[in-house]
CSV table of C-alpha atoms in Angstrom, one decimal:
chain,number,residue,atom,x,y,z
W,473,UNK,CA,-11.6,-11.3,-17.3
W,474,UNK,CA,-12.2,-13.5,-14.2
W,475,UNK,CA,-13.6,-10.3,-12.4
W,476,UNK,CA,-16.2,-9.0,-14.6
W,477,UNK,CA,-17.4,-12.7,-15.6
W,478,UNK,CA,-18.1,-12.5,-12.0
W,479,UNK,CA,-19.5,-9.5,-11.6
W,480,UNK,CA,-21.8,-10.4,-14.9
W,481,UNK,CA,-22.7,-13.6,-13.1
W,482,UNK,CA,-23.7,-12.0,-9.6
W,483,UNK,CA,-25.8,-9.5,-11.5
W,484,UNK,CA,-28.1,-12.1,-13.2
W,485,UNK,CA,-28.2,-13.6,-10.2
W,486,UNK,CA,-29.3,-10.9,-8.3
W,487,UNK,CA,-31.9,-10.0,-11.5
W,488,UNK,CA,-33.8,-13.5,-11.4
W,489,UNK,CA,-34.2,-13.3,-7.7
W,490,UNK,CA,-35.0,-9.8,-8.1
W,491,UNK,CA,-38.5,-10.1,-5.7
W,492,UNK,CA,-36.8,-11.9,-2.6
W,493,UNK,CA,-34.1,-9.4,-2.2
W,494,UNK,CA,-36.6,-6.8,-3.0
W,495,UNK,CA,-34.8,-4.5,-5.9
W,496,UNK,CA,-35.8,-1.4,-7.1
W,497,UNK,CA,-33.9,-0.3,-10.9
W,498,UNK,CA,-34.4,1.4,-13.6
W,499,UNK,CA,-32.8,1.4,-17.1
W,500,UNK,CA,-32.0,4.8,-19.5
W,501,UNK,CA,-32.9,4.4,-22.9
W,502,UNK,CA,-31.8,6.1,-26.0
W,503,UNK,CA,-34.0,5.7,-28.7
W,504,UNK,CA,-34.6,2.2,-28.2
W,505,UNK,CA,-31.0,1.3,-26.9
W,506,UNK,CA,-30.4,1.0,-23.8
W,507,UNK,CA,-28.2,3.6,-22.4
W,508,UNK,CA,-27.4,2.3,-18.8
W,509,UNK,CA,-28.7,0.7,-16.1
W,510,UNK,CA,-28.8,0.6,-12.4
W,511,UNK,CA,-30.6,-1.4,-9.2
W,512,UNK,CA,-30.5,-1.7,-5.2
W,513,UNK,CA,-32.1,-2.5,-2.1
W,514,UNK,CA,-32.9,-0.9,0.7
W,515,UNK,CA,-30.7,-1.8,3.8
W,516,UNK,CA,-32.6,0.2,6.7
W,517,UNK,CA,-35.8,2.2,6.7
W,518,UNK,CA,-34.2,5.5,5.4
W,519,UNK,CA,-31.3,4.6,3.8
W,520,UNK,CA,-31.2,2.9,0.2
W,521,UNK,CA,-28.2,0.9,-1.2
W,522,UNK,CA,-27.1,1.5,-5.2
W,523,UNK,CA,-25.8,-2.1,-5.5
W,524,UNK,CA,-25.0,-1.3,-9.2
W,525,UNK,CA,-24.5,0.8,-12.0
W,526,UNK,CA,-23.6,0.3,-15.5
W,527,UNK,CA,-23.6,2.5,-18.8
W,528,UNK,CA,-21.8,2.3,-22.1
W,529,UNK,CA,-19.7,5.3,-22.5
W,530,UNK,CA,-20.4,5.9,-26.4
W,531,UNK,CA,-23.0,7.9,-24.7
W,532,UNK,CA,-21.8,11.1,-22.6
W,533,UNK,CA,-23.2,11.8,-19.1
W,534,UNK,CA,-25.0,8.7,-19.3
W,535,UNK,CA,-23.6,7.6,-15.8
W,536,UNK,CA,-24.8,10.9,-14.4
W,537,UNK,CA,-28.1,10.9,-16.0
W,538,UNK,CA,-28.9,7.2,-14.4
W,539,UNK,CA,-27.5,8.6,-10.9
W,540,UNK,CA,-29.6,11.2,-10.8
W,541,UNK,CA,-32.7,10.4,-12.5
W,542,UNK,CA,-33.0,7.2,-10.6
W,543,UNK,CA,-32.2,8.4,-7.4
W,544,UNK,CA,-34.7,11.0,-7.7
W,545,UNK,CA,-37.5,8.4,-8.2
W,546,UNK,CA,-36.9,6.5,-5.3
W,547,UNK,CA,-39.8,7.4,-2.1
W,548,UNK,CA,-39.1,10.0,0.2
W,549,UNK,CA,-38.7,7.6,3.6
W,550,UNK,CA,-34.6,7.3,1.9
W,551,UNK,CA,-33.0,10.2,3.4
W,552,UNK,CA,-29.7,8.6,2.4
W,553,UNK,CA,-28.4,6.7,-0.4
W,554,UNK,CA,-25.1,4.1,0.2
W,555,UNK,CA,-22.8,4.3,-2.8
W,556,UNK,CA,-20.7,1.4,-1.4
W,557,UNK,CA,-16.9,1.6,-2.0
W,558,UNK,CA,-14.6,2.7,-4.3
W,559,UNK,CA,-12.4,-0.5,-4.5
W,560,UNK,CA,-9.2,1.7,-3.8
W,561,UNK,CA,-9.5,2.7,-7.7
W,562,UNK,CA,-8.5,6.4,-7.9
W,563,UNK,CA,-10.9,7.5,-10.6
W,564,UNK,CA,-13.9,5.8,-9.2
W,565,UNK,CA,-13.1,7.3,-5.6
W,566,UNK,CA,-12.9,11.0,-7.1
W,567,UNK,CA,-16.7,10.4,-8.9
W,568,UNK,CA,-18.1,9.4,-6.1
W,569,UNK,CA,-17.0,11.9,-3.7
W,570,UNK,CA,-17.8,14.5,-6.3
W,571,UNK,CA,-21.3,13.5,-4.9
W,572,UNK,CA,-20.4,15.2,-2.0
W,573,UNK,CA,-21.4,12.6,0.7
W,574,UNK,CA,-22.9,13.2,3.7
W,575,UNK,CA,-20.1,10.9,5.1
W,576,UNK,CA,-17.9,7.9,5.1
W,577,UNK,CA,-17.8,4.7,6.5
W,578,UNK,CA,-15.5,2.3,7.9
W,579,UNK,CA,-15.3,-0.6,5.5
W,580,UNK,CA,-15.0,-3.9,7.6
W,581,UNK,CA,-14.3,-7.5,6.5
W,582,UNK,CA,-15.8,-10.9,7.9
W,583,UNK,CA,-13.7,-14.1,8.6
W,584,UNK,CA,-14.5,-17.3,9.8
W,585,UNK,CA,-13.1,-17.8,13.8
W,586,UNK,CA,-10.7,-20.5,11.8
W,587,UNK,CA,-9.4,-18.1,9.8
W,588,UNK,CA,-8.9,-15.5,12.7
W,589,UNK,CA,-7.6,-18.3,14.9
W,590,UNK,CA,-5.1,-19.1,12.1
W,591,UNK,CA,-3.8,-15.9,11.7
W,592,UNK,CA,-3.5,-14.9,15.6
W,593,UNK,CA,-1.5,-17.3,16.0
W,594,UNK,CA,1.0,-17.1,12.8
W,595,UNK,CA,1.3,-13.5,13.4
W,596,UNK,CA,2.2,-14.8,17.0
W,597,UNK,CA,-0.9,-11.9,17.8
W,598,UNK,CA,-3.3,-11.3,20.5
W,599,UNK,CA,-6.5,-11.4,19.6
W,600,UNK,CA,-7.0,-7.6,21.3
W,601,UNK,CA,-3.6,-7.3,18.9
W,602,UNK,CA,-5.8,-8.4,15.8
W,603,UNK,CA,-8.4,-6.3,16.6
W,604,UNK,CA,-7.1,-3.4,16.4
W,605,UNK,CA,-4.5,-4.4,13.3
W,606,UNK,CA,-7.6,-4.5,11.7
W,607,UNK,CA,-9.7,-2.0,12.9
W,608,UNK,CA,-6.7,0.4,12.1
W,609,UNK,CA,-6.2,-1.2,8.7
W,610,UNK,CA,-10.1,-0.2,8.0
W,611,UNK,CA,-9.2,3.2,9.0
W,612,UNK,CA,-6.3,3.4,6.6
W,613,UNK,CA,-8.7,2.4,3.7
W,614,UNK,CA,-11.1,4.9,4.4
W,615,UNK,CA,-8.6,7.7,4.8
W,616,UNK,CA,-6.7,6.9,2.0
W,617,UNK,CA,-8.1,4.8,-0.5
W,618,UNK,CA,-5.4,2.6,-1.4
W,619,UNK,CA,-5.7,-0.7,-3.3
W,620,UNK,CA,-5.9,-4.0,-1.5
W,621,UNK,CA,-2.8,-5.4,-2.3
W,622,UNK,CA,-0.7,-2.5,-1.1
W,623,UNK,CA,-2.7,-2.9,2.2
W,624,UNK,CA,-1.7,-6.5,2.6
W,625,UNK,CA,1.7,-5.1,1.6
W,626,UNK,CA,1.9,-2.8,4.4
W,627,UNK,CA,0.1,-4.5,7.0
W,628,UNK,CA,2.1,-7.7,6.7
W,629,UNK,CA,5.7,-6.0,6.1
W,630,UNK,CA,5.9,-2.7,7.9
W,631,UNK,CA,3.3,-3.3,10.2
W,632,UNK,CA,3.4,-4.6,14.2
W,633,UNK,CA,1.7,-3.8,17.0
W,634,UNK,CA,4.7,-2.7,18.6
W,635,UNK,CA,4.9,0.3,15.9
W,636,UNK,CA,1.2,1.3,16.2
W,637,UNK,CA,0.2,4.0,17.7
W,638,UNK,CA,-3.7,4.8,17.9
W,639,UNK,CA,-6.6,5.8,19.7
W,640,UNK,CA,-10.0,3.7,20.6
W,641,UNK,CA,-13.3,5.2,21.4
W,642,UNK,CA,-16.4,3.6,22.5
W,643,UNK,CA,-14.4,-0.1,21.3
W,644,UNK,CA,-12.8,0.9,17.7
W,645,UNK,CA,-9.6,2.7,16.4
W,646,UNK,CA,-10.6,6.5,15.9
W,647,UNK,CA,-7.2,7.7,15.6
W,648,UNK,CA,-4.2,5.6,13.9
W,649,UNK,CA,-0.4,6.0,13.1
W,650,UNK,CA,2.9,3.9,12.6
W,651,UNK,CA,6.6,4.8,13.8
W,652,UNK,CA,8.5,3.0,11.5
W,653,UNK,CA,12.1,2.3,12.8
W,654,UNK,CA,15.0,3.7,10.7
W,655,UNK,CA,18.5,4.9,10.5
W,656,UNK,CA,19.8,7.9,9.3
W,657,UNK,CA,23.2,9.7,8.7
W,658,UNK,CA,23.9,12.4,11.3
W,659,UNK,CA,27.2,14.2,12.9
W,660,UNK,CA,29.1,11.7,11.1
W,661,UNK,CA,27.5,8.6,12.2
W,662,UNK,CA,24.6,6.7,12.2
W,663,UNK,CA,21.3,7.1,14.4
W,664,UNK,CA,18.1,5.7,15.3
W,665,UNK,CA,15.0,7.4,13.9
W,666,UNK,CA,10.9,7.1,13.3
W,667,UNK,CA,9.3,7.4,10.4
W,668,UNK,CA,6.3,8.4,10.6
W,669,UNK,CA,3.2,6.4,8.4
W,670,UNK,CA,-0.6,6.4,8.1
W,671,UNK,CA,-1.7,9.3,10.0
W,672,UNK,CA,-5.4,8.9,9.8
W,673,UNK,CA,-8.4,10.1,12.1
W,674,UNK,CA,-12.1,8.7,11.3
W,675,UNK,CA,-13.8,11.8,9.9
W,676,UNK,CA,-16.4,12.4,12.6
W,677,UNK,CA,-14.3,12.6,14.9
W,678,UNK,CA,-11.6,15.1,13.1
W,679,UNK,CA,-11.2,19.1,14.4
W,680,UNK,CA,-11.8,17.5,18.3
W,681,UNK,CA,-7.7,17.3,19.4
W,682,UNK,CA,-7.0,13.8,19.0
W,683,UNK,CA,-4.4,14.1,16.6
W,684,UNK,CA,-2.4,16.4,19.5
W,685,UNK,CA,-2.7,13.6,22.5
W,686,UNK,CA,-2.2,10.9,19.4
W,687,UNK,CA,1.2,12.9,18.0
W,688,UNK,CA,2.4,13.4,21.8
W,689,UNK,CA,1.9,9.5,23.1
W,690,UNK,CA,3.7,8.5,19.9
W,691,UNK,CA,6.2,11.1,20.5
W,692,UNK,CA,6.7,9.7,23.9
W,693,UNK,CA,7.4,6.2,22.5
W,694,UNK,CA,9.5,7.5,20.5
W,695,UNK,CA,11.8,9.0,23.4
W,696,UNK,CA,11.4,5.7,24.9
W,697,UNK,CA,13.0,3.9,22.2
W,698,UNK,CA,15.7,5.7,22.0
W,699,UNK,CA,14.7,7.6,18.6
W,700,UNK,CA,16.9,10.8,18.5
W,701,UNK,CA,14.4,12.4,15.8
W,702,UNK,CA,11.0,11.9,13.8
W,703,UNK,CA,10.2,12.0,10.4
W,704,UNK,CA,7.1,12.6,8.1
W,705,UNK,CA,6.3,13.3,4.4
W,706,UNK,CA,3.5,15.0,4.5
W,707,UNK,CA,0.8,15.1,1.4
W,708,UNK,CA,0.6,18.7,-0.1
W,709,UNK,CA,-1.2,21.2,2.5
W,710,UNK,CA,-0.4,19.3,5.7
W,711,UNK,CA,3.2,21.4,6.2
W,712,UNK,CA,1.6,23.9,8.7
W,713,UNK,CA,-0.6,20.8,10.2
W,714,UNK,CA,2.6,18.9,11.4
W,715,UNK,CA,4.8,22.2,11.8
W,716,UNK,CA,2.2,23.0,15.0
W,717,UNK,CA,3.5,19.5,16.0
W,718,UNK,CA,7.5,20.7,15.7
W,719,UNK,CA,8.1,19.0,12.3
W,720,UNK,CA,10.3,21.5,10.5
W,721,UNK,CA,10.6,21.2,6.8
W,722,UNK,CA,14.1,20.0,5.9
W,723,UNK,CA,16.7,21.7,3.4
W,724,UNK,CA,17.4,20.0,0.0
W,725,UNK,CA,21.1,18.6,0.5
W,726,UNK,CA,23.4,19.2,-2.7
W,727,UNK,CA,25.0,15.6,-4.1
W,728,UNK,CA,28.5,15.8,-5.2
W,729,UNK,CA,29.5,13.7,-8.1
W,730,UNK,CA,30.9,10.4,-7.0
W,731,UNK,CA,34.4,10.2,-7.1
W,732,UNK,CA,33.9,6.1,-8.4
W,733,UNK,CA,36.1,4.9,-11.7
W,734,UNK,CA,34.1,3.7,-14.5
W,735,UNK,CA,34.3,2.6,-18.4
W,736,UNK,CA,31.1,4.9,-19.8
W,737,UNK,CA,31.6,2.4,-22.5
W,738,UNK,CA,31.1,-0.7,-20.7
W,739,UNK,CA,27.8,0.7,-18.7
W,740,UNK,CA,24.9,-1.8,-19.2
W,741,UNK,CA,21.7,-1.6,-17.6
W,742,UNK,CA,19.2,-4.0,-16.0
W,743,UNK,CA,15.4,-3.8,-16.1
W,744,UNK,CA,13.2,-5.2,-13.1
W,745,UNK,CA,9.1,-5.3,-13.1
W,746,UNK,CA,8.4,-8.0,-11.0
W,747,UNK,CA,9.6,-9.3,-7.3
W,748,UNK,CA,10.4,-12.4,-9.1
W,749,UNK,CA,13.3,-10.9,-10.8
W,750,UNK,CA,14.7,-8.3,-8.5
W,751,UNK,CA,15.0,-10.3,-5.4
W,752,UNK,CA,17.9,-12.2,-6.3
W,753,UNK,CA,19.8,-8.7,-6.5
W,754,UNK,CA,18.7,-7.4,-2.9
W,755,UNK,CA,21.8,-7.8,-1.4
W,756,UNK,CA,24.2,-6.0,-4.1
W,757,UNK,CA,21.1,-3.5,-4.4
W,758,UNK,CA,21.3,-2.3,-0.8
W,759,UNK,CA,25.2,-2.6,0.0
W,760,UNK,CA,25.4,0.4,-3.1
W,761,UNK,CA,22.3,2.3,-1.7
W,762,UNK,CA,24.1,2.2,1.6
W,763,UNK,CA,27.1,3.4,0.0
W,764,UNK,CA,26.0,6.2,-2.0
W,765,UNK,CA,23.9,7.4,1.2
W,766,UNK,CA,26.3,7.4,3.6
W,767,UNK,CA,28.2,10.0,1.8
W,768,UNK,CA,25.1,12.5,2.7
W,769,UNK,CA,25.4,14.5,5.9
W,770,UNK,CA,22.0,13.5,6.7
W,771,UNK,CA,20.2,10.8,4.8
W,772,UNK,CA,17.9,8.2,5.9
W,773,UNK,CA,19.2,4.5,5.2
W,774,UNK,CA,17.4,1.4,4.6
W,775,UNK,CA,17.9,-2.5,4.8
W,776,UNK,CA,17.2,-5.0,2.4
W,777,UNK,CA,14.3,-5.8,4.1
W,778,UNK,CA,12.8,-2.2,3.4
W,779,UNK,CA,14.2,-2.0,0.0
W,780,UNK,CA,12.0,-4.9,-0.5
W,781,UNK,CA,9.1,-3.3,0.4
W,782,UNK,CA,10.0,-0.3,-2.1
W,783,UNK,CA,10.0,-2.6,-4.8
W,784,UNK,CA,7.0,-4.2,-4.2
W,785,UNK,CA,5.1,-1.1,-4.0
W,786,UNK,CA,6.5,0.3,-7.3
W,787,UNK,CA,5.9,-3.0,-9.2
W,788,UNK,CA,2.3,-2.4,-7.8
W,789,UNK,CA,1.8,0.8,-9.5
W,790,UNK,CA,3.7,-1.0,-12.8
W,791,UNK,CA,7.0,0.7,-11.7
W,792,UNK,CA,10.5,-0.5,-13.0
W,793,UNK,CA,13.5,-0.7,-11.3
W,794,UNK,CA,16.8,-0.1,-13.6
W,795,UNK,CA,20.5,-0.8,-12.4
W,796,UNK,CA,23.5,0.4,-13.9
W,797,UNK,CA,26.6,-2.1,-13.6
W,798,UNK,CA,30.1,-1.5,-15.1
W,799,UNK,CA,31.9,-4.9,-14.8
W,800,UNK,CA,29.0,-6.6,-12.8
W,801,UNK,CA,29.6,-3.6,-10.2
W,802,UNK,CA,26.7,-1.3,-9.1
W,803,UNK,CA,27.0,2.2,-10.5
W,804,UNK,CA,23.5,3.7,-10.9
W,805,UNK,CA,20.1,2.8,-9.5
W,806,UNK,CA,16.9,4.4,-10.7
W,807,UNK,CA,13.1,3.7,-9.8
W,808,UNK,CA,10.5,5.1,-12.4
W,809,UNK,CA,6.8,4.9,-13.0
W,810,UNK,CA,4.7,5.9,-16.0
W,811,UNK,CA,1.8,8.3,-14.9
W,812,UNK,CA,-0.4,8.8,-17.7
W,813,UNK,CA,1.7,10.4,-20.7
W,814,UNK,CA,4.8,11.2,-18.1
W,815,UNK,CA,7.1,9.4,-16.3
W,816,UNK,CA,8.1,10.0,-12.5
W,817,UNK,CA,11.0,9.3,-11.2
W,818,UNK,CA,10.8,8.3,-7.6
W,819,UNK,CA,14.7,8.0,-7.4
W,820,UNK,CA,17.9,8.2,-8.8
W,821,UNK,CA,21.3,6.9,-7.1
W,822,UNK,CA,23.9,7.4,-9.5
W,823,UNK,CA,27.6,7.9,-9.6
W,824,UNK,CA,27.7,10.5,-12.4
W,825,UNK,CA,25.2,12.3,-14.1
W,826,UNK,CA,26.8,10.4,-17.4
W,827,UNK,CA,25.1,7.3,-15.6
W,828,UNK,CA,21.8,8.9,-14.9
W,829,UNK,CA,21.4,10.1,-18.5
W,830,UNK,CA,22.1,6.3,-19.3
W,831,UNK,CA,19.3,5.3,-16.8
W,832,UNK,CA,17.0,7.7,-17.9
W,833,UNK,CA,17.1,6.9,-21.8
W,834,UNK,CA,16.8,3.1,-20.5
W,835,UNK,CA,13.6,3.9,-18.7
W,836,UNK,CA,12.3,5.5,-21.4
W,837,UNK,CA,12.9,2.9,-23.8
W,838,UNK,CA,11.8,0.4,-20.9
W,839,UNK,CA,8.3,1.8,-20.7
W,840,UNK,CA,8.0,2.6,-24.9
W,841,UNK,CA,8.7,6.1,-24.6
W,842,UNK,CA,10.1,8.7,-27.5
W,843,UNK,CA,13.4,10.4,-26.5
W,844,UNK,CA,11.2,13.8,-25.2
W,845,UNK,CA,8.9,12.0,-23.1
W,846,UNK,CA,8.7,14.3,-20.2
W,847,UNK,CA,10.6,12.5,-17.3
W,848,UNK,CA,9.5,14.4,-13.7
W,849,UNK,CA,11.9,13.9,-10.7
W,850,UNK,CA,9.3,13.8,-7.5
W,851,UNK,CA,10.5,15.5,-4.8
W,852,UNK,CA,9.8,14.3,-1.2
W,853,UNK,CA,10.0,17.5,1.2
W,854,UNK,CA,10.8,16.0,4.2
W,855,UNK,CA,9.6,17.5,8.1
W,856,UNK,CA,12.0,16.6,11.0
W,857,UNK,CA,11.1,16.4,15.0
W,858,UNK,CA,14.0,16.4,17.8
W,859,UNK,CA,13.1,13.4,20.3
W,860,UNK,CA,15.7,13.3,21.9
W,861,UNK,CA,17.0,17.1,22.3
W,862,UNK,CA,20.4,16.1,24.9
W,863,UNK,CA,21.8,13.3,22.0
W,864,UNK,CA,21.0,15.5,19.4
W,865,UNK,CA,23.0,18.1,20.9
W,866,UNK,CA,25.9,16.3,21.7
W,867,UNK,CA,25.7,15.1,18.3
W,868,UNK,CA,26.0,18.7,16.8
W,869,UNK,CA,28.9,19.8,19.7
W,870,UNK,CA,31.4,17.1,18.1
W,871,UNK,CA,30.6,18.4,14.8
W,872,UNK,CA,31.0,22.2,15.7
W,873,UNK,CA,33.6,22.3,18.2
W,874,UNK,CA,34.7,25.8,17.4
W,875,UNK,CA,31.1,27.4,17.1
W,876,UNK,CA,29.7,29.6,19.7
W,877,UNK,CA,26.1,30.0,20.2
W,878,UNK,CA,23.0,29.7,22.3
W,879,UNK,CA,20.3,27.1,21.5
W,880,UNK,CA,17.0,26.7,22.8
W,881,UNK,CA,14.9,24.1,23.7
W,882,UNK,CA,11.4,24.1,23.5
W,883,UNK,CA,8.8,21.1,24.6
């Protein structure tokens, strides 16, 4: 509510000093009703800014008639037209790329020298280091489109210079990724691995090979830091992009059932929606994760510091968490979040698949859904990268003492 009395504020504003910041609008009328409404300025000699644009929705196409109609009036010296941002809102980014722009650009944020000052040095940052936090944090907007507050999630939790990766051109970041540190279950033991986040390139400077010297220095870091292999997720049609980089897709690895005593009967569950809630519950949350994970042959593990970050980012897309407990003891762990008339189920950590149907008839009636709400269990396909080919090796000799072979060993 605070928001759009805002937004209704700034736009009288802008309206009775209409002259002295020299707007141009127009308004679509139906009948005599007005339809929608739009204005802007011009911010250079050929390109025009739509500052606004408003319509009531009891009237189809009316935001497409304004677009168009008004943008057709304005004079010919505006060879371009700035539709400003999408304010990582997913349906307002789709519109306005269905406009098919002519390109897209960086989005950059102002601070007072105080403010930078302050935050160089609580972030213990240089302020090179800031720069290019920022400059790479512009870049992941752009690419991606996320919201704001799962930016400041990112780039104050999983973020550091240390893990950046990137490329500058003529003074700004171009070229941008993150190796997240992890560990993950392999030849019986535990290992050191990177994850690898926020692979973005600025779009003019895509097709040029800069994601092949940016994969190889991170790659080399990687070696560096001991990682014995790489991982991504890639979005869907990027397998063959990172498979030219030696990311194989990984197998799906078959859970057995649990061998953990329980009283069905005495099976209660817990709902989380907020930080607030969950936090107090970390600890027990992460000891069963690790746990249950470190029964797989090769799973990746994570610390209550990560798990944090998980939950954050599903109570930021209005995601619930839901724990299973028989006798105050961890048996299941689920998180869930509606998606229009489904819900997805991100993931599901349970002892028996008697627990999971208990978690997934709690989610349901968590969110207000009937009993045959369909309930979709996302599937991450995961690519893997050796680093470190010698470790990885010796890893897989220990394991396979009796097997004969030859291996080969490219890069």
């Amino acid at each position: 509510k605070r928001a759009v009395a805002a937004e209704s504020e700034a736009i009288q504003r802008a309206l009775a000093h209409r002259e002295e910041l020299d707007l141009r609008g127009g308004v679509l009328l139906v009948g005599e009703q007005i339809a929608a409404f739009t204005y802007g300025a011009p911010i250079c000699r050929d390109t025009f800014d739509v500052c606004v644009e408003k319509a009531d929705v009891e009237f189809e196409g009316a935001y497409t008639v304004i677009n168009k109609e008004f943008v057709s009036r304005l004079p010919e010296q505006y060879k371009y037209v700035n539709r400003e941002e999408d304010l990582g809102v997913e349906g307002l980014r789709k519109a306005k790329l269905s406009y098919q722009p002519e390109m897209l650009l960086m989005k950059y944020s102002v601070w007072s020298s105080c403010t930078v000052k302050a935050e160089i040095e609580e972030c213990g940052l240089t302020p090179e280091q800031h720069l290019i936090k920022w400059q790479t944090r512009a870049l992941w907007s752009l690419c991606f489109g996320d919201t704001e507050e799962f930016m400041k999630l990112y780039f104050t939790r999983k973020y550091t210079p240390e893990r950046n990766s990137c490329l500058v051109r003529d003074g700004r970041v171009v070229a941008a990724l993150q190796r997240l540190p992890y560990r993950m279950m392999f030849g019986g033991g535990v290992v050191p691995v990177a994850y690898v986040s926020g692979v973005c390139t600025q779009p003019e400077y895509r097709g040029k090979g800069l994601m092949t010297e940016l994969m190889g220095q991170a790659h080399r870091k990687m070696y560096a830091d001991g990682c014995l292999f790489s991982l991504l997720i890639p979005a869907d049609g990027l397998f063959a992009f990172y498979h030219r980089f030696g990311y194989y897709t990984c197998p799906e690895v078959a859970l057995s059932e649990w061998k953990v005593s329980y009283d069905t009967d005495k099976v209660v569950c817990e709902v989380y929606t907020t930080m607030h809630e969950v936090e107090p519950v970390l600890g027990d949350l992460q000891s069963y994760l690790d746990a249950f994970l470190r029964r797989v042959p090769y799973a990746v593990l994570h610390d209550e510091a990560d798990l944090y970050t998980v939950c954050a980012d599903l109570f930021l897309g209005n995601g619930c968490v839901v724990v299973a407990r028989d006798n105050e003891r961890c048996v299941g762990l689920i998180w869930a979040v509606p998606r229009e008339d489904k819900l997805w189920v991100l993931e599901c950590f349970s002892v028996s698949a008697v627990v999971e149907n208990i978690l997934y008839k709690q989610v349901r009636e968590a969110f207000g859904f009937a009993g045959n709400v369909a309930m979709i269990r996302q599937k991450n396909r995961v690519q893997l990268r050796v680093i470190h080919a010698y470790e990885v090796l010796q890893l897989y000799a220990r394991q396979h003492a009796d097997t004969a072979g030859r291996v080969r060993v490219v890069g």
